[in-house]
PDB file of C-alpha atoms in Angstrom:
ATOM      1  CA  MET A 113     137.291 101.242 132.885  1.00 45.00           C
ATOM      2  CA  LYS A 114     138.096  99.514 129.438  1.00 42.00           C
ATOM      3  CA  ARG A 115     135.719 100.001 126.146  1.00 43.00           C
ATOM      4  CA  ILE A 116     136.914  97.453 123.782  1.00 40.00           C
ATOM      5  CA  ALA A 117     134.336  96.115 122.162  1.00 43.00           C
ATOM      6  CA  LEU A 118     135.714  92.775 121.988  1.00 40.00           C
ATOM      7  CA  VAL A 119     134.841  89.716 123.731  1.00 39.00           C
ATOM      8  CA  SER A 120     138.049  88.343 125.354  1.00 36.00           C
ATOM      9  CA  ALA A 121     140.889  90.363 126.781  1.00 37.00           C
ATOM     10  CA  VAL A 122     143.135  88.887 123.671  1.00 39.00           C
ATOM     11  CA  ALA A 123     140.831  87.577 120.772  1.00 40.00           C
ATOM     12  CA  VAL A 124     141.829  87.529 116.823  1.00 42.00           C
ATOM     13  CA  VAL A 125     140.222  89.261 114.106  1.00 42.00           C
ATOM     14  CA  ALA A 126     140.319  87.973 110.967  1.00 42.00           C
ATOM     15  CA  PHE A 127     139.368  88.626 107.652  1.00 41.00           C
ATOM     16  CA  SER A 128     140.402  86.957 104.291  1.00 43.00           C
ATOM     17  CA  GLY A 129     139.540  87.161 100.817  1.00 44.00           C
ATOM     18  CA  VAL A 130     140.940  86.292  97.448  1.00 47.00           C
ATOM     19  CA  ALA A 131     143.341  89.598  95.684  1.00 50.00           C
ATOM     20  CA  ASN A 132     145.178  92.047  97.827  1.00 58.00           C
ATOM     21  CA  ALA A 133     145.555  90.511 101.156  1.00 60.00           C
ATOM     22  CA  GLN A 134     147.030  92.189 103.836  1.00 59.00           C
ATOM     23  CA  SER A 135     147.949  90.986 106.788  1.00 59.00           C
ATOM     24  CA  GLY A 136     150.056  92.096 110.142  1.00 59.00           C
ATOM     25  CA  THR A 137     149.826  92.816 113.969  1.00 54.00           C
ATOM     26  CA  TRP A 138     148.448  95.470 115.513  1.00 54.00           C
ATOM     27  CA  HIS A 139     150.124  96.155 119.594  1.00 50.00           C
ATOM     28  CA  LEU A 140     147.956  98.209 121.332  1.00 52.00           C
ATOM     29  CA  THR A 141     149.432  99.138 124.981  1.00 48.00           C
ATOM     30  CA  GLY A 142     148.376 101.730 128.132  1.00 49.00           C
ATOM     31  CA  GLU A 143     144.876 102.339 129.346  1.00 45.00           C
ATOM     32  CA  ASN A 144     142.461 104.211 128.237  1.00 43.00           C
ATOM     33  CA  SER A 145     142.328 107.320 130.473  1.00 42.00           C
ATOM     34  CA  SER A 146     139.187 109.160 129.347  1.00 43.00           C
ATOM     35  CA  PRO A 147     137.330 109.519 126.541  1.00 45.00           C
ATOM     36  CA  VAL A 148     139.164 112.357 124.931  1.00 46.00           C
ATOM     37  CA  SER A 149     142.556 110.575 124.807  1.00 43.00           C
ATOM     38  CA  GLN A 150     143.900 107.562 124.620  1.00 45.00           C
ATOM     39  CA  PRO A 151     147.613 106.590 125.311  1.00 44.00           C
ATOM     40  CA  TRP A 152     147.840 103.438 123.485  1.00 45.00           C
ATOM     41  CA  THR A 153     149.906 102.892 120.314  1.00 49.00           C
ATOM     42  CA  THR A 154     149.473 100.969 117.982  1.00 48.00           C
ATOM     43  CA  SER A 155     151.938  98.986 115.677  1.00 49.00           C
ATOM     44  CA  LEU A 156     152.199  97.068 111.960  1.00 51.00           C
ATOM     45  CA  ASP A 157     155.430  96.225 113.963  1.00 50.00           C
ATOM     46  CA  ASP A 158     155.460  92.259 114.969  1.00 49.00           C
ATOM     47  CA  THR A 159     158.612  92.851 116.692  1.00 50.00           C
ATOM     48  CA  VAL A 160     156.433  95.094 119.071  1.00 50.00           C
ATOM     49  CA  ALA A 161     156.150  93.364 122.210  1.00 49.00           C
ATOM     50  CA  PHE A 162     151.958  92.793 123.217  1.00 48.00           C
ATOM     51  CA  GLY A 163     150.592  95.606 125.470  1.00 52.00           C
ATOM     52  CA  ALA A 164     147.331  94.865 126.859  1.00 58.00           C
ATOM     53  CA  TRP A 165     145.716  92.238 123.642  1.00 60.00           C
ATOM     54  CA  ALA A 166     146.702  92.092 120.568  1.00 65.00           C
ATOM     55  CA  ALA A 167     144.391  91.890 116.642  1.00 68.00           C
ATOM     56  CA  SER A 168     145.605  89.674 114.600  1.00 72.00           C
ATOM     57  CA  PHE A 169     143.923  90.747 110.978  1.00 70.00           C
ATOM     58  CA  ASN A 170     144.237  89.149 107.111  1.00 80.00           C
ATOM     59  CA  TYR A 171     142.027  90.985 104.630  1.00 78.00           C
ATOM     60  CA  SER A 172     141.437  92.038 100.973  1.00 85.00           C
ATOM     61  CA  LEU A 173     142.018  94.569  98.767  1.00 87.00           C
ATOM     62  CA  ASN A 174     139.039  95.657  96.161  1.00 88.00           C
ATOM     63  CA  ASN A 175     139.027  93.816  93.197  1.00 89.00           C
ATOM     64  CA  GLY A 176     137.899  95.992  90.610  1.00 90.00           C
ATOM     65  CA  THR A 177     137.509  99.574  90.481  1.00 90.00           C
ATOM     66  CA  ALA A 178     134.335 100.147  93.009  1.00 91.00           C
ATOM     67  CA  ALA A 179     132.189 103.317  91.322  1.00 92.00           C
ATOM     68  CA  ASN A 180     128.742 105.309  92.989  1.00 93.00           C
ATOM     69  CA  ASN A 181     126.890 104.386  89.708  1.00 94.00           C
ATOM     70  CA  ASP A 182     126.531 101.203  87.413  1.00 93.00           C
ATOM     71  CA  GLY A 183     123.295 100.561  83.977  1.00 95.00           C
ATOM     72  CA  ALA A 184     123.108  99.104  80.719  1.00 96.00           C
ATOM     73  CA  THR A 185     122.128  99.540  77.990  1.00 97.00           C
ATOM     74  CA  PHE A 186     119.453  97.494  75.963  1.00 96.00           C
ATOM     75  CA  THR A 187     119.039  97.782  72.255  1.00 97.00           C
ATOM     76  CA  LEU A 188     115.665  96.687  71.195  1.00 97.00           C
ATOM     77  CA  LYS A 189     114.830  95.728  67.369  1.00 97.00           C
ATOM     78  CA  GLY A 190     112.897  93.666  64.728  1.00 97.00           C
ATOM     79  CA  ASN A 191     112.269  94.049  60.829  1.00 97.00           C
ATOM     80  CA  VAL A 192     109.181  94.385  58.972  1.00 98.00           C
ATOM     81  CA  THR A 193     108.491  93.095  54.911  1.00 98.00           C
ATOM     82  CA  LYS A 194     107.510  95.470  52.734  1.00 98.00           C
ATOM     83  CA  ASP A 195     104.093  93.924  52.163  1.00 98.00           C
ATOM     84  CA  CYS A 196     101.947  96.197  49.190  1.00 98.00           C
ATOM     85  CA  SER A 197      98.130  94.511  48.844  1.00 97.00           C
ATOM     86  CA  PHE A 198      95.044  95.254  46.323  1.00 98.00           C
ATOM     87  CA  TYR A 199      92.398  92.993  47.252  1.00 97.00           C
ATOM     88  CA  SER A 200      90.523  91.319  44.283  1.00 95.00           C
ATOM     89  CA  GLY A 201      88.919  88.738  45.165  1.00 92.00           C
ATOM     90  CA  SER A 202      89.665  85.222  44.637  1.00 90.00           C
ATOM     91  CA  SER A 203      91.567  86.294  41.577  1.00 92.00           C
ATOM     92  CA  THR A 204      94.129  89.012  40.882  1.00 93.00           C
ATOM     93  CA  ASN A 205      92.201  88.269  37.356  1.00 94.00           C
ATOM     94  CA  GLN A 206      88.805  89.765  36.596  1.00 95.00           C
ATOM     95  CA  THR A 207      86.320  89.536  34.108  1.00 95.00           C
ATOM     96  CA  LEU A 208      84.143  92.608  33.775  1.00 94.00           C
ATOM     97  CA  ASP A 209      81.254  91.626  30.747  1.00 96.00           C
ATOM     98  CA  PHE A 210      79.232  94.903  29.643  1.00 95.00           C
ATOM     99  CA  GLY A 211      76.887  92.229  28.068  1.00 95.00           C
ATOM    100  CA  THR A 212      75.603  94.124  24.588  1.00 96.00           C
ATOM    101  CA  LEU A 213      76.844  97.316  24.151  1.00 97.00           C
ATOM    102  CA  GLY A 214      72.965  98.424  23.167  1.00 97.00           C
ATOM    103  CA  ILE A 215      73.175 100.221  19.074  1.00 98.00           C
ATOM    104  CA  TYR A 216      70.392 101.533  17.120  1.00 97.00           C
ATOM    105  CA  ALA A 217      69.407  99.100  15.632  1.00 96.00           C
ATOM    106  CA  SER A 218      65.831  99.582  14.336  1.00 90.00           C
ATOM    107  CA  ASP A 219      65.615  99.900  10.752  1.00 90.00           C
ATOM    108  CA  ASN A 220      63.595 102.978  11.217  1.00 90.00           C
ATOM    109  CA  THR A 221      66.165 104.707  12.383  1.00 90.00           C
ATOM    110  CA  GLY A 222      67.581 106.360  10.638  1.00 92.00           C
ATOM    111  CA  PRO A 223      71.400 106.113   8.271  1.00 92.00           C
ATOM    112  CA  ALA A 224      72.594 108.861  10.977  1.00 93.00           C
ATOM    113  CA  ALA A 225      72.458 106.585  13.744  1.00 96.00           C
ATOM    114  CA  ALA A 226      72.136 103.050  12.388  1.00 97.00           C
ATOM    115  CA  PHE A 227      74.923 101.027  14.629  1.00 97.00           C
ATOM    116  CA  ASP A 228      75.845 104.173  16.540  1.00 98.00           C
ATOM    117  CA  MET A 229      76.397 102.923  20.481  1.00 98.00           C
ATOM    118  CA  VAL A 230      72.955 104.331  22.258  1.00 98.00           C
ATOM    119  CA  ALA A 231      74.897 104.529  25.896  1.00 98.00           C
ATOM    120  CA  PRO A 232      77.547 105.438  27.642  1.00 98.00           C
ATOM    121  CA  ALA A 233      79.210 101.917  29.364  1.00 98.00           C
ATOM    122  CA  THR A 234      80.475 102.461  32.972  1.00 97.00           C
ATOM    123  CA  VAL A 235      81.411 100.230  35.469  1.00 97.00           C
ATOM    124  CA  THR A 236      83.492 101.126  38.807  1.00 98.00           C
ATOM    125  CA  VAL A 237      85.030  98.472  40.898  1.00 97.00           C
ATOM    126  CA  TYR A 238      85.673  99.346  44.918  1.00 97.00           C
ATOM    127  CA  THR A 239      87.608  97.247  46.853  1.00 98.00           C
ATOM    128  CA  ASN A 240      88.342  97.586  51.306  1.00 97.00           C
ATOM    129  CA  LEU A 241      91.701  96.920  50.989  1.00 97.00           C
ATOM    130  CA  ALA A 242      94.207  98.963  49.263  1.00 98.00           C
ATOM    131  CA  GLY A 243      98.002 100.503  50.515  1.00 98.00           C
ATOM    132  CA  CYS A 244     101.306  99.685  50.664  1.00 98.00           C
ATOM    133  CA  ASN A 245     103.241  99.740  54.532  1.00 98.00           C
ATOM    134  CA  THR A 246     106.139 101.900  52.564  1.00 98.00           C
ATOM    135  CA  ALA A 247     107.350 104.529  49.776  1.00 98.00           C
ATOM    136  CA  ASN A 248     105.315 103.506  47.022  1.00 98.00           C
ATOM    137  CA  SER A 249     103.881 104.266  43.265  1.00 98.00           C
ATOM    138  CA  VAL A 250     100.118 103.666  42.175  1.00 98.00           C
ATOM    139  CA  THR A 251     100.054 103.384  38.579  1.00 98.00           C
ATOM    140  CA  ILE A 252      96.996 102.136  36.212  1.00 98.00           C
ATOM    141  CA  THR A 253      98.097 100.829  32.957  1.00 98.00           C
ATOM    142  CA  LYS A 254      95.033 100.362  30.367  1.00 98.00           C
ATOM    143  CA  ASN A 255      96.821  97.383  27.193  1.00 98.00           C
ATOM    144  CA  SER A 256      95.780  99.798  24.562  1.00 98.00           C
ATOM    145  CA  ALA A 257      95.546 103.901  24.430  1.00 98.00           C
ATOM    146  CA  ASP A 258      92.837 103.433  22.076  1.00 98.00           C
ATOM    147  CA  GLY A 259      90.299 101.536  24.541  1.00 98.00           C
ATOM    148  CA  LEU A 260      88.764  98.356  24.016  1.00 98.00           C
ATOM    149  CA  ILE A 261      89.603  97.376  20.351  1.00 98.00           C
ATOM    150  CA  ASN A 262      87.831  94.882  17.917  1.00 97.00           C
ATOM    151  CA  SER A 263      89.842  92.368  16.962  1.00 93.00           C
ATOM    152  CA  GLY A 264      87.088  89.655  15.248  1.00 91.00           C
ATOM    153  CA  ASN A 265      86.052  91.887  12.243  1.00 86.00           C
ATOM    154  CA  THR A 266      88.168  90.643   9.752  1.00 86.00           C
ATOM    155  CA  GLY A 267      86.142  91.157   6.887  1.00 92.00           C
ATOM    156  CA  GLY A 268      86.781  94.839   6.309  1.00 95.00           C
ATOM    157  CA  TYR A 269      84.822  98.416   7.298  1.00 96.00           C
ATOM    158  CA  ASP A 270      84.430 101.972   5.528  1.00 97.00           C
ATOM    159  CA  SER A 271      86.470 103.894   8.110  1.00 97.00           C
ATOM    160  CA  ASN A 272      84.436 106.747   7.191  1.00 97.00           C
ATOM    161  CA  VAL A 273      81.385 105.465   9.302  1.00 97.00           C
ATOM    162  CA  PHE A 274      82.721 102.546  11.712  1.00 98.00           C
ATOM    163  CA  GLN A 275      85.297 102.355  14.208  1.00 98.00           C
ATOM    164  CA  ALA A 276      87.207  98.761  15.545  1.00 98.00           C
ATOM    165  CA  ASN A 277      87.552 100.676  18.706  1.00 98.00           C
ATOM    166  CA  LEU A 278      86.206 102.481  22.057  1.00 98.00           C
ATOM    167  CA  PRO A 279      88.030 104.225  23.853  1.00 98.00           C
ATOM    168  CA  PHE A 280      87.722 104.653  27.855  1.00 98.00           C
ATOM    169  CA  SER A 281      89.077 106.871  30.394  1.00 98.00           C
ATOM    170  CA  VAL A 282      89.981 105.659  33.856  1.00 98.00           C
ATOM    171  CA  GLU A 283      89.491 107.920  37.102  1.00 98.00           C
ATOM    172  CA  ALA A 284      91.113 105.533  41.261  1.00 98.00           C
ATOM    173  CA  LYS A 285      90.110 107.482  44.001  1.00 98.00           C
ATOM    174  CA  TYR A 286      91.410 106.962  47.489  1.00 98.00           C
ATOM    175  CA  THR A 287      92.656 107.664  51.004  1.00 98.00           C
ATOM    176  CA  ALA A 288      96.604 108.545  50.835  1.00 98.00           C
ATOM    177  CA  ALA A 289      99.941 111.387  52.017  1.00 95.00           C
ATOM    178  CA  ALA A 290     102.096 112.913  49.516  1.00 94.00           C
ATOM    179  CA  HIS A 291     105.509 111.012  49.024  1.00 96.00           C
ATOM    180  CA  ASN A 292     108.334 111.939  51.202  1.00 95.00           C
ATOM    181  CA  SER A 293     105.532 113.518  53.780  1.00 94.00           C
ATOM    182  CA  VAL A 294     104.384 112.686  57.976  1.00 97.00           C
ATOM    183  CA  ALA A 295     100.922 113.963  57.640  1.00 96.00           C
ATOM    184  CA  ASN A 296      96.982 112.759  57.389  1.00 97.00           C
ATOM    185  CA  GLY A 297      96.431 110.913  54.282  1.00 97.00           C
ATOM    186  CA  GLY A 298      94.052 113.271  51.691  1.00 97.00           C
ATOM    187  CA  SER A 299      91.876 112.090  48.935  1.00 98.00           C
ATOM    188  CA  GLN A 300      93.615 111.106  45.794  1.00 98.00           C
ATOM    189  CA  THR A 301      92.100 110.828  42.291  1.00 98.00           C
ATOM    190  CA  LEU A 302      94.102 109.404  39.628  1.00 98.00           C
ATOM    191  CA  SER A 303      93.395 109.771  36.381  1.00 98.00           C
ATOM    192  CA  VAL A 304      94.233 107.840  32.543  1.00 98.00           C
ATOM    193  CA  ALA A 305      92.781 109.877  29.943  1.00 98.00           C
ATOM    194  CA  SER A 306      90.632 108.080  27.192  1.00 98.00           C
ATOM    195  CA  THR A 307      93.792 109.286  24.863  1.00 97.00           C
ATOM    196  CA  ALA A 308      95.965 108.070  27.543  1.00 98.00           C
ATOM    197  CA  LEU A 309      97.984 104.921  28.369  1.00 98.00           C
ATOM    198  CA  SER A 310      98.453 104.913  31.580  1.00 98.00           C
ATOM    199  CA  ASN A 311      99.006 107.200  34.214  1.00 98.00           C
ATOM    200  CA  VAL A 312     101.202 107.220  38.221  1.00 98.00           C
ATOM    201  CA  ALA A 313     101.465 108.579  41.537  1.00 98.00           C
ATOM    202  CA  ASN A 314     103.551 108.055  44.474  1.00 98.00           C
ATOM    203  CA  HIS A 315     103.325 107.832  47.569  1.00 98.00           C
ATOM    204  CA  GLY A 316     104.159 107.294  51.439  1.00 98.00           C
ATOM    205  CA  ALA A 317     103.100 104.378  53.217  1.00 98.00           C
ATOM    206  CA  TRP A 318      98.949 104.695  52.970  1.00 98.00           C
ATOM    207  CA  LYS A 319      96.012 101.818  53.250  1.00 98.00           C
ATOM    208  CA  SER A 320      92.322 103.075  52.324  1.00 98.00           C
ATOM    209  CA  PRO A 321      89.546 101.813  49.977  1.00 98.00           C
ATOM    210  CA  PHE A 322      90.011 101.547  46.630  1.00 98.00           C
ATOM    211  CA  SER A 323      87.333 103.236  43.838  1.00 98.00           C
ATOM    212  CA  LEU A 324      88.081 102.524  39.767  1.00 98.00           C
ATOM    213  CA  ALA A 325      85.272 104.029  37.668  1.00 98.00           C
ATOM    214  CA  VAL A 326      85.647 103.561  34.031  1.00 98.00           C
ATOM    215  CA  ASN A 327      84.703 105.343  31.581  1.00 98.00           C
ATOM    216  CA  ILE A 328      83.444 104.360  27.725  1.00 98.00           C
ATOM    217  CA  PRO A 329      81.920 107.767  26.281  1.00 98.00           C
ATOM    218  CA  VAL A 330      79.450 106.755  23.049  1.00 98.00           C
ATOM    219  CA  ALA A 331      81.795 106.255  20.142  1.00 98.00           C
ATOM    220  CA  SER A 332      81.663 108.750  17.933  1.00 97.00           C
ATOM    221  CA  LYS A 333      80.939 106.835  14.509  1.00 98.00           C
ATOM    222  CA  ALA A 334      79.107 103.081  14.172  1.00 98.00           C
ATOM    223  CA  LEU A 335      80.179 100.125  16.261  1.00 98.00           C
ATOM    224  CA  LEU A 336      80.946  96.512  14.211  1.00 97.00           C
ATOM    225  CA  ALA A 337      80.032  93.634  15.081  1.00 97.00           C
ATOM    226  CA  GLY A 338      82.254  91.695  17.718  1.00 96.00           C
ATOM    227  CA  ASP A 339      83.596  91.730  20.888  1.00 97.00           C
ATOM    228  CA  TYR A 340      85.012  95.290  21.950  1.00 98.00           C
ATOM    229  CA  GLN A 341      87.822  94.021  24.811  1.00 97.00           C
ATOM    230  CA  GLY A 342      90.600  96.143  26.562  1.00 98.00           C
ATOM    231  CA  THR A 343      92.306  96.166  30.342  1.00 98.00           C
ATOM    232  CA  VAL A 344      92.853  98.184  32.987  1.00 98.00           C
ATOM    233  CA  ALA A 345      95.288  97.259  35.845  1.00 98.00           C
ATOM    234  CA  VAL A 346      96.265  99.269  38.954  1.00 98.00           C
ATOM    235  CA  GLN A 347     100.366  98.706  40.300  1.00 98.00           C
ATOM    236  CA  ILE A 348     101.116  99.673  43.618  1.00 98.00           C
ATOM    237  CA  GLN A 349     104.181  98.834  43.247  1.00 98.00           C
ATOM    238  CA  ALA A 350     106.654  99.531  46.272  1.00 98.00           C
ATOM    239  CA  PHE A 351     110.278 101.277  46.223  1.00 93.00           C
TER     240      PHE A 351
END
Protein backbone atom coordinates (compact mmCIF):
# COMPACT_ATOMS: atom_id res chain seq x y z
CA MET A 1 0.00 0.00 0.00
CA LYS A 2 1.34 3.41 -0.89
CA ARG A 3 1.73 5.83 2.09
CA ILE A 4 1.87 9.16 0.33
CA ALA A 5 -0.02 12.07 1.85
CA LEU A 6 -0.75 13.74 -1.47
CA VAL A 7 -4.07 13.97 -3.24
CA SER A 8 -2.94 12.58 -6.61
CA ALA A 9 -0.34 10.26 -8.10
CA VAL A 10 1.58 13.17 -9.55
CA ALA A 11 1.55 16.41 -7.56
CA VAL A 12 3.32 19.72 -7.50
CA VAL A 13 3.88 21.43 -4.12
CA ALA A 14 5.07 25.06 -4.17
CA PHE A 15 6.24 27.45 -1.42
CA SER A 16 7.26 30.87 -2.61
CA GLY A 17 8.91 33.79 -0.87
CA VAL A 18 10.74 36.99 -1.53
CA ALA A 19 14.27 36.46 -0.27
CA ASN A 20 16.73 33.55 -0.52
CA ALA A 21 14.46 31.71 -2.98
CA GLN A 22 15.29 28.05 -3.60
CA SER A 23 13.84 25.67 -6.19
CA GLY A 24 14.30 22.14 -7.55
CA THR A 25 12.61 18.79 -8.10
CA TRP A 26 12.47 15.71 -5.93
CA HIS A 27 12.31 12.39 -7.84
CA LEU A 28 11.16 9.33 -5.97
CA THR A 29 11.35 5.80 -7.43
CA GLY A 30 10.59 2.34 -6.13
CA GLU A 31 7.98 0.98 -3.83
CA ASN A 32 7.55 1.29 -0.09
CA SER A 33 8.15 -2.31 0.87
CA SER A 34 7.86 -1.84 4.66
CA PRO A 35 7.24 0.85 7.30
CA VAL A 36 10.94 0.83 8.27
CA SER A 37 12.58 0.80 4.88
CA GLN A 38 12.39 3.23 1.98
CA PRO A 39 13.86 1.68 -1.17
CA TRP A 40 13.00 4.67 -3.27
CA THR A 41 15.57 7.34 -4.07
CA THR A 42 15.33 11.11 -4.05
CA SER A 43 17.23 13.64 -6.04
CA LEU A 44 17.35 17.36 -6.63
CA ASP A 45 18.84 16.66 -10.03
CA ASP A 46 16.29 17.47 -12.74
CA THR A 47 18.05 15.04 -15.11
CA VAL A 48 17.00 12.01 -13.13
CA ALA A 49 13.93 10.38 -14.57
CA PHE A 50 10.70 10.60 -12.59
CA GLY A 51 9.83 7.56 -10.58
CA ALA A 52 6.32 6.83 -9.32
CA TRP A 53 5.74 10.57 -8.67
CA ALA A 54 7.58 13.87 -8.34
CA ALA A 55 7.32 17.14 -6.35
CA SER A 56 8.54 20.43 -7.75
CA PHE A 57 9.18 23.04 -5.08
CA ASN A 58 9.93 26.73 -4.52
CA TYR A 59 10.53 28.25 -1.09
CA SER A 60 12.50 31.00 0.76
CA LEU A 61 15.05 30.91 3.57
CA ASN A 62 14.84 33.25 6.61
CA ASN A 63 15.21 36.94 5.92
CA GLY A 64 17.14 38.04 9.01
CA THR A 65 18.29 36.14 12.08
CA ALA A 66 15.81 33.98 13.95
CA ALA A 67 15.89 34.09 17.80
CA ASN A 68 14.02 32.31 20.56
CA ASN A 69 13.40 35.55 22.50
CA ASP A 70 13.01 39.25 21.83
CA GLY A 71 11.81 42.34 23.68
CA ALA A 72 12.33 46.04 24.32
CA THR A 73 12.96 48.48 27.19
CA PHE A 74 10.96 51.69 27.50
CA THR A 75 12.25 54.67 29.52
CA LEU A 76 9.53 56.77 31.15
CA LYS A 77 10.44 60.26 32.35
CA GLY A 78 9.01 63.64 33.29
CA ASN A 79 10.23 66.82 34.98
CA VAL A 80 9.05 68.54 38.18
CA THR A 81 9.78 72.25 38.56
CA LYS A 82 11.53 73.46 41.69
CA ASP A 83 9.10 75.29 43.96
CA CYS A 84 9.21 76.90 47.39
CA SER A 85 6.16 78.18 49.26
CA PHE A 86 5.35 80.37 52.24
CA TYR A 87 1.69 81.25 52.48
CA SER A 88 1.06 84.72 53.93
CA GLY A 89 -2.44 85.47 52.77
CA SER A 90 -3.21 87.88 49.97
CA SER A 91 0.15 89.69 50.16
CA THR A 92 3.80 88.92 50.77
CA ASN A 93 4.06 92.20 52.70
CA GLN A 94 1.99 92.30 55.87
CA THR A 95 1.95 95.01 58.56
CA LEU A 96 1.56 93.89 62.18
CA ASP A 97 0.67 96.98 64.20
CA PHE A 98 1.02 96.70 67.98
CA GLY A 99 -0.89 99.94 68.34
CA THR A 100 0.11 101.73 71.51
CA LEU A 101 3.21 100.43 73.24
CA GLY A 102 2.29 101.08 76.85
CA ILE A 103 4.48 103.29 79.03
CA TYR A 104 4.21 104.52 82.58
CA ALA A 105 2.53 107.86 81.98
CA SER A 106 0.99 108.82 85.33
CA ASP A 107 2.18 111.87 87.23
CA ASN A 108 2.74 109.77 90.32
CA THR A 109 4.89 107.15 88.55
CA GLY A 110 8.09 108.60 89.84
CA PRO A 111 11.22 109.55 87.91
CA ALA A 112 12.70 106.03 87.77
CA ALA A 113 9.78 104.47 85.88
CA ALA A 114 8.41 107.45 83.97
CA PHE A 115 7.98 106.75 80.25
CA ASP A 116 9.33 103.23 80.68
CA MET A 117 7.78 100.38 78.73
CA VAL A 118 5.13 98.63 80.83
CA ALA A 119 5.33 95.06 79.42
CA PRO A 120 6.87 93.03 76.65
CA ALA A 121 5.23 93.07 73.22
CA THR A 122 4.88 89.79 71.39
CA VAL A 123 3.32 88.55 68.18
CA THR A 124 3.25 85.10 66.57
CA VAL A 125 2.56 84.54 62.90
CA TYR A 126 1.18 81.17 61.82
CA THR A 127 0.93 79.74 58.33
CA ASN A 128 -0.35 76.30 57.38
CA LEU A 129 2.01 75.95 54.44
CA ALA A 130 5.72 76.48 54.16
CA GLY A 131 8.38 74.40 52.47
CA CYS A 132 10.24 73.53 49.31
CA ASN A 133 10.31 70.45 47.03
CA THR A 134 14.10 70.43 46.77
CA ALA A 135 17.14 71.21 48.93
CA ASN A 136 16.74 74.69 50.37
CA SER A 137 17.70 77.26 52.94
CA VAL A 138 15.43 79.03 55.44
CA THR A 139 16.65 82.50 56.34
CA ILE A 140 15.23 84.94 58.88
CA THR A 141 16.48 88.49 58.54
CA LYS A 142 15.76 91.74 60.36
CA ASN A 143 16.29 95.02 58.58
CA SER A 144 18.42 96.14 61.54
CA ALA A 145 20.21 94.32 64.32
CA ASP A 146 19.08 97.19 66.58
CA GLY A 147 15.46 96.09 66.22
CA LEU A 148 12.59 98.55 65.83
CA ILE A 149 13.86 102.08 65.21
CA ASN A 150 12.21 105.36 66.14
CA SER A 151 13.48 107.61 63.38
CA GLY A 152 10.81 110.31 63.69
CA ASN A 153 12.08 111.99 66.84
CA THR A 154 14.46 114.57 65.44
CA GLY A 155 14.45 116.96 68.40
CA GLY A 156 17.09 115.05 70.32
CA TYR A 157 17.00 113.20 73.64
CA ASP A 158 19.03 112.23 76.66
CA SER A 159 20.60 108.92 75.68
CA ASN A 160 21.31 108.12 79.33
CA VAL A 161 17.63 107.57 80.04
CA PHE A 162 15.91 107.21 76.62
CA GLN A 163 16.45 104.85 73.69
CA ALA A 164 15.36 105.15 70.06
CA ASN A 165 15.39 101.42 69.37
CA LEU A 166 13.60 98.32 70.61
CA PRO A 167 15.65 95.14 70.18
CA PHE A 168 13.63 92.00 69.49
CA SER A 169 14.25 88.29 69.07
CA VAL A 170 12.65 85.93 66.56
CA GLU A 171 11.97 82.20 66.78
CA ALA A 172 10.63 80.08 63.92
CA LYS A 173 9.26 76.55 64.40
CA TYR A 174 8.49 74.02 61.67
CA THR A 175 9.09 70.37 60.68
CA ALA A 176 11.83 69.52 58.19
CA ALA A 177 14.50 67.00 57.27
CA ALA A 178 18.20 67.71 57.55
CA HIS A 179 20.11 68.70 54.43
CA ASN A 180 21.60 65.72 52.54
CA SER A 181 19.46 63.32 54.55
CA VAL A 182 16.61 60.98 53.61
CA ALA A 183 14.78 60.52 56.90
CA ASN A 184 11.64 61.44 58.79
CA GLY A 185 11.45 65.17 59.35
CA GLY A 186 11.84 66.52 62.87
CA SER A 187 10.92 69.65 64.78
CA GLN A 188 13.11 72.59 63.81
CA THR A 189 13.75 75.82 65.69
CA LEU A 190 15.50 78.69 63.95
CA SER A 191 16.24 81.65 66.17
CA VAL A 192 17.61 85.16 65.73
CA ALA A 193 18.84 86.73 68.95
CA SER A 194 17.87 90.26 69.94
CA THR A 195 21.35 91.49 69.06
CA ALA A 196 21.69 89.56 65.78
CA LEU A 197 20.69 90.48 62.25
CA SER A 198 19.85 87.10 60.75
CA ASN A 199 20.17 83.32 60.90
CA VAL A 200 19.90 80.52 58.35
CA ALA A 201 19.28 76.75 58.27
CA ASN A 202 19.67 74.30 55.39
CA HIS A 203 17.26 71.43 54.76
CA GLY A 204 16.25 68.75 52.32
CA ALA A 205 12.80 68.98 50.77
CA TRP A 206 10.12 69.64 53.40
CA LYS A 207 6.64 71.00 53.92
CA SER A 208 4.81 71.77 57.16
CA PRO A 209 2.98 74.44 59.11
CA PHE A 210 5.27 77.27 60.21
CA SER A 211 5.18 79.69 63.13
CA LEU A 212 7.21 82.85 63.60
CA ALA A 213 7.28 84.35 67.09
CA VAL A 214 8.57 87.88 67.69
CA ASN A 215 9.37 88.98 71.23
CA ILE A 216 10.12 92.59 72.16
CA PRO A 217 11.27 92.61 75.79
CA VAL A 218 10.83 95.55 78.10
CA ALA A 219 13.36 98.17 77.08
CA SER A 220 16.11 99.03 79.51
CA LYS A 221 15.45 102.76 79.11
CA ALA A 222 12.45 105.01 78.62
CA LEU A 223 10.75 105.22 75.25
CA LEU A 224 10.59 108.25 73.00
CA ALA A 225 7.32 109.43 71.54
CA GLY A 226 6.71 108.34 67.94
CA ASP A 227 6.72 105.19 65.86
CA TYR A 228 9.14 102.37 66.44
CA GLN A 229 9.32 100.34 63.26
CA GLY A 230 11.27 97.52 61.67
CA THR A 231 10.87 94.42 59.55
CA VAL A 232 11.56 90.73 59.81
CA ALA A 233 11.60 88.59 56.68
CA VAL A 234 11.39 84.85 56.09
CA GLN A 235 13.01 83.58 52.89
CA ILE A 236 12.89 79.98 51.70
CA GLN A 237 15.37 79.58 48.86
CA ALA A 238 15.92 76.51 46.67
CA PHE A 239 19.53 75.51 46.08
